[in-house]
Amino acid sequence: MMARLFHGVPRHALYLLAAVLAGLIATPLFADDYLLTVLIVILYFAYTGQAWNVLMGFAGQLSLGHALYVGLGAYATAALYVHFGIGPWIGMPVAILISVACGAIIGFLAFRFGVAGVYFAILTIAFSEFARIGFDHFEWVRGSAGLFLPVANYTSNDPINLRGQPAMFYYVILAMTVVAFVLCHLLLRSRIGYFWQAIREDEVAARSLGINTFRYKMIAIVVSAGMTAPAGVFYAFYYNNLFPEQTFFILRSIEIILGPIVGGVGTLFGPIVGAFLITGLAEGLEELLTIYGLDTPGAKRVFYGICLLLVVTILPNGIWPPIARLLRLDKSRQKPER
């Protein structure tokens, strides 16, 4: 397993990755709560971007409704906790199963009947909107009034019930991001990963080579949905309140895909680098506007639009490929093994 994980990875890349991870682990030792809060948001979008990247970056299926799986995961575990006292880690498998089932339904309706491209993206938006309207009238989870999780002031952290201080949540989302990165790395190097890339590049050619494109696209959407659900669990217990208008809002789906698009769709480091860049700069912009007393609603959305415009026109493949070449991590420039 370890040999498969590190096979073909340059040694200097491992050293660099270990240094970055060590720095992230040590950050709470000198960072204040505000900085930790910003880093939590960045890592959250890095994780969700990695999950979305499985479907779009690896398999080439554009989804604009991934807030659906975040919302399902969030509401499932929050409702179990509020009504039955079931902790988030026990409720997480239920959340994953619900999201996987929903992803399978969407995938079957789309892939069995040849819905692809922009029409598949519209279908994912439609399901997210259906969920928003449905949960808005679902009284068991308080509907539009919002579902609130009980909060108490803890002098010590309670990781079992995800109650505690920002440092605890930071380490939880950091661990989730690392696990997602390793999982995507293994998937990309597996047989399934090669089939996904073949489908992404040319589905007709992949089908002519005997690849069951329906099966592997179904696997992609199920894996992506299942990976996204834990982000919803974290979202619910970190913010402690859920509103359908916010949780399933299309802007949440757009925020999920910004990191991979800016960083580089289909790459492992793209979602992480993109999340650090765009979310970090957006939070810095809001803080700067607050310091100067400027009240500019929608400034963050304008900033997102400018970033996307610059990336699409200047770096259509994202910012990670040039960084990888600069750090000599580009496989195409490495000498082949004898």
PDB file of N, CA, C and O in Angstrom, residues 11-35:
ATOM      1  N   ARG A  11      11.424  12.477  -4.919  1.00  0.00           N
ATOM      2  CA  ARG A  11      11.780  12.571  -3.506  1.00  0.00           C
ATOM      3  C   ARG A  11      11.649  13.996  -2.987  1.00  0.00           C
ATOM      4  O   ARG A  11      11.176  14.211  -1.871  1.00  0.00           O
ATOM      5  N   HIS A  12      12.040  14.988  -3.806  1.00  0.00           N
ATOM      6  CA  HIS A  12      11.939  16.367  -3.335  1.00  0.00           C
ATOM      7  C   HIS A  12      10.476  16.785  -3.172  1.00  0.00           C
ATOM      8  O   HIS A  12      10.153  17.657  -2.359  1.00  0.00           O
ATOM      9  N   ALA A  13       9.574  16.139  -3.934  1.00  0.00           N
ATOM     10  CA  ALA A  13       8.147  16.423  -3.774  1.00  0.00           C
ATOM     11  C   ALA A  13       7.645  15.905  -2.427  1.00  0.00           C
ATOM     12  O   ALA A  13       6.833  16.560  -1.758  1.00  0.00           O
ATOM     13  N   LEU A  14       8.145  14.734  -2.023  1.00  0.00           N
ATOM     14  CA  LEU A  14       7.758  14.194  -0.718  1.00  0.00           C
ATOM     15  C   LEU A  14       8.257  15.089   0.409  1.00  0.00           C
ATOM     16  O   LEU A  14       7.540  15.327   1.389  1.00  0.00           O
ATOM     17  N   TYR A  15       9.484  15.588   0.288  1.00  0.00           N
ATOM     18  CA  TYR A  15      10.025  16.481   1.313  1.00  0.00           C
ATOM     19  C   TYR A  15       9.203  17.767   1.389  1.00  0.00           C
ATOM     20  O   TYR A  15       8.892  18.263   2.490  1.00  0.00           O
ATOM     21  N   LEU A  16       8.859  18.310   0.228  1.00  0.00           N
ATOM     22  CA  LEU A  16       8.070  19.543   0.199  1.00  0.00           C
ATOM     23  C   LEU A  16       6.685  19.321   0.798  1.00  0.00           C
ATOM     24  O   LEU A  16       6.202  20.139   1.589  1.00  0.00           O
ATOM     25  N   LEU A  17       6.071  18.197   0.443  1.00  0.00           N
ATOM     26  CA  LEU A  17       4.741  17.879   0.974  1.00  0.00           C
ATOM     27  C   LEU A  17       4.787  17.675   2.482  1.00  0.00           C
ATOM     28  O   LEU A  17       3.898  18.143   3.216  1.00  0.00           O
ATOM     29  N   ALA A  18       5.831  17.010   2.970  1.00  0.00           N
ATOM     30  CA  ALA A  18       5.970  16.796   4.410  1.00  0.00           C
ATOM     31  C   ALA A  18       6.174  18.114   5.147  1.00  0.00           C
ATOM     32  O   ALA A  18       5.627  18.320   6.242  1.00  0.00           O
ATOM     33  N   ALA A  19       6.936  19.032   4.552  1.00  0.00           N
ATOM     34  CA  ALA A  19       7.168  20.340   5.180  1.00  0.00           C
ATOM     35  C   ALA A  19       5.878  21.143   5.255  1.00  0.00           C
ATOM     36  O   ALA A  19       5.582  21.782   6.285  1.00  0.00           O
ATOM     37  N   VAL A  20       5.093  21.113   4.178  1.00  0.00           N
ATOM     38  CA  VAL A  20       3.815  21.840   4.176  1.00  0.00           C
ATOM     39  C   VAL A  20       2.868  21.260   5.212  1.00  0.00           C
ATOM     40  O   VAL A  20       2.211  21.995   5.972  1.00  0.00           O
ATOM     41  N   LEU A  21       2.794  19.932   5.262  1.00  0.00           N
ATOM     42  CA  LEU A  21       1.903  19.286   6.229  1.00  0.00           C
ATOM     43  C   LEU A  21       2.343  19.573   7.658  1.00  0.00           C
ATOM     44  O   LEU A  21       1.505  19.840   8.540  1.00  0.00           O
ATOM     45  N   ALA A  22       3.655  19.548   7.908  1.00  0.00           N
ATOM     46  CA  ALA A  22       4.156  19.871   9.254  1.00  0.00           C
ATOM     47  C   ALA A  22       3.813  21.304   9.632  1.00  0.00           C
ATOM     48  O   ALA A  22       3.438  21.587  10.782  1.00  0.00           O
ATOM     49  N   GLY A  23       3.922  22.229   8.669  1.00  0.00           N
ATOM     50  CA  GLY A  23       3.566  23.612   8.937  1.00  0.00           C
ATOM     51  C   GLY A  23       2.093  23.767   9.261  1.00  0.00           C
ATOM     52  O   GLY A  23       1.726  24.523  10.178  1.00  0.00           O
ATOM     53  N   LEU A  24       1.236  23.044   8.544  1.00  0.00           N
ATOM     54  CA  LEU A  24      -0.196  23.121   8.809  1.00  0.00           C
ATOM     55  C   LEU A  24      -0.540  22.521  10.170  1.00  0.00           C
ATOM     56  O   LEU A  24      -1.410  23.034  10.890  1.00  0.00           O
ATOM     57  N   ILE A  25       0.136  21.445  10.546  1.00  0.00           N
ATOM     58  CA  ILE A  25      -0.115  20.828  11.850  1.00  0.00           C
ATOM     59  C   ILE A  25       0.300  21.754  12.980  1.00  0.00           C
ATOM     60  O   ILE A  25      -0.363  21.843  14.030  1.00  0.00           O
ATOM     61  N   ALA A  26       1.394  22.497  12.770  1.00  0.00           N
ATOM     62  CA  ALA A  26       1.903  23.378  13.831  1.00  0.00           C
ATOM     63  C   ALA A  26       1.206  24.736  13.857  1.00  0.00           C
ATOM     64  O   ALA A  26       1.417  25.505  14.809  1.00  0.00           O
ATOM     65  N   THR A  27       0.381  25.051  12.888  1.00  0.00           N
ATOM     66  CA  THR A  27      -0.235  26.383  12.803  1.00  0.00           C
ATOM     67  C   THR A  27      -1.009  26.783  14.051  1.00  0.00           C
ATOM     68  O   THR A  27      -0.876  27.921  14.521  1.00  0.00           O
ATOM     69  N   PRO A  28      -1.847  25.923  14.655  1.00  0.00           N
ATOM     70  CA  PRO A  28      -2.597  26.344  15.851  1.00  0.00           C
ATOM     71  C   PRO A  28      -1.726  26.743  17.041  1.00  0.00           C
ATOM     72  O   PRO A  28      -2.222  27.371  17.985  1.00  0.00           O
ATOM     73  N   LEU A  29      -0.443  26.399  17.005  1.00  0.00           N
ATOM     74  CA  LEU A  29       0.426  26.741  18.117  1.00  0.00           C
ATOM     75  C   LEU A  29       0.715  28.242  18.187  1.00  0.00           C
ATOM     76  O   LEU A  29       1.023  28.769  19.261  1.00  0.00           O
ATOM     77  N   PHE A  30       0.611  28.926  17.031  1.00  0.00           N
ATOM     78  CA  PHE A  30       0.911  30.362  17.028  1.00  0.00           C
ATOM     79  C   PHE A  30      -0.184  31.204  16.390  1.00  0.00           C
ATOM     80  O   PHE A  30      -0.105  32.436  16.409  1.00  0.00           O
ATOM     81  N   ALA A  31      -1.233  30.578  15.832  1.00  0.00           N
ATOM     82  CA  ALA A  31      -2.294  31.328  15.161  1.00  0.00           C
ATOM     83  C   ALA A  31      -3.421  31.642  16.139  1.00  0.00           C
ATOM     84  O   ALA A  31      -3.723  30.849  17.042  1.00  0.00           O
ATOM     85  N   ASP A  32      -4.057  32.806  15.954  1.00  0.00           N
ATOM     86  CA  ASP A  32      -5.205  33.152  16.781  1.00  0.00           C
ATOM     87  C   ASP A  32      -6.471  32.538  16.195  1.00  0.00           C
ATOM     88  O   ASP A  32      -6.452  31.906  15.137  1.00  0.00           O
ATOM     89  N   ASP A  33      -7.600  32.725  16.894  1.00  0.00           N
ATOM     90  CA  ASP A  33      -8.849  32.095  16.468  1.00  0.00           C
ATOM     91  C   ASP A  33      -9.321  32.614  15.118  1.00  0.00           C
ATOM     92  O   ASP A  33      -9.924  31.865  14.341  1.00  0.00           O
ATOM     93  N   TYR A  34      -9.068  33.888  14.818  1.00  0.00           N
ATOM     94  CA  TYR A  34      -9.514  34.425  13.530  1.00  0.00           C
ATOM     95  C   TYR A  34      -8.779  33.739  12.380  1.00  0.00           C
ATOM     96  O   TYR A  34      -9.407  33.322  11.397  1.00  0.00           O
ATOM     97  N   LEU A  35      -7.470  33.615  12.497  1.00  0.00           N
ATOM     98  CA  LEU A  35      -6.702  32.960  11.443  1.00  0.00           C
ATOM     99  C   LEU A  35      -7.106  31.498  11.301  1.00  0.00           C
ATOM    100  O   LEU A  35      -7.219  30.977  10.180  1.00  0.00           O
TER     101      LEU A  35
END
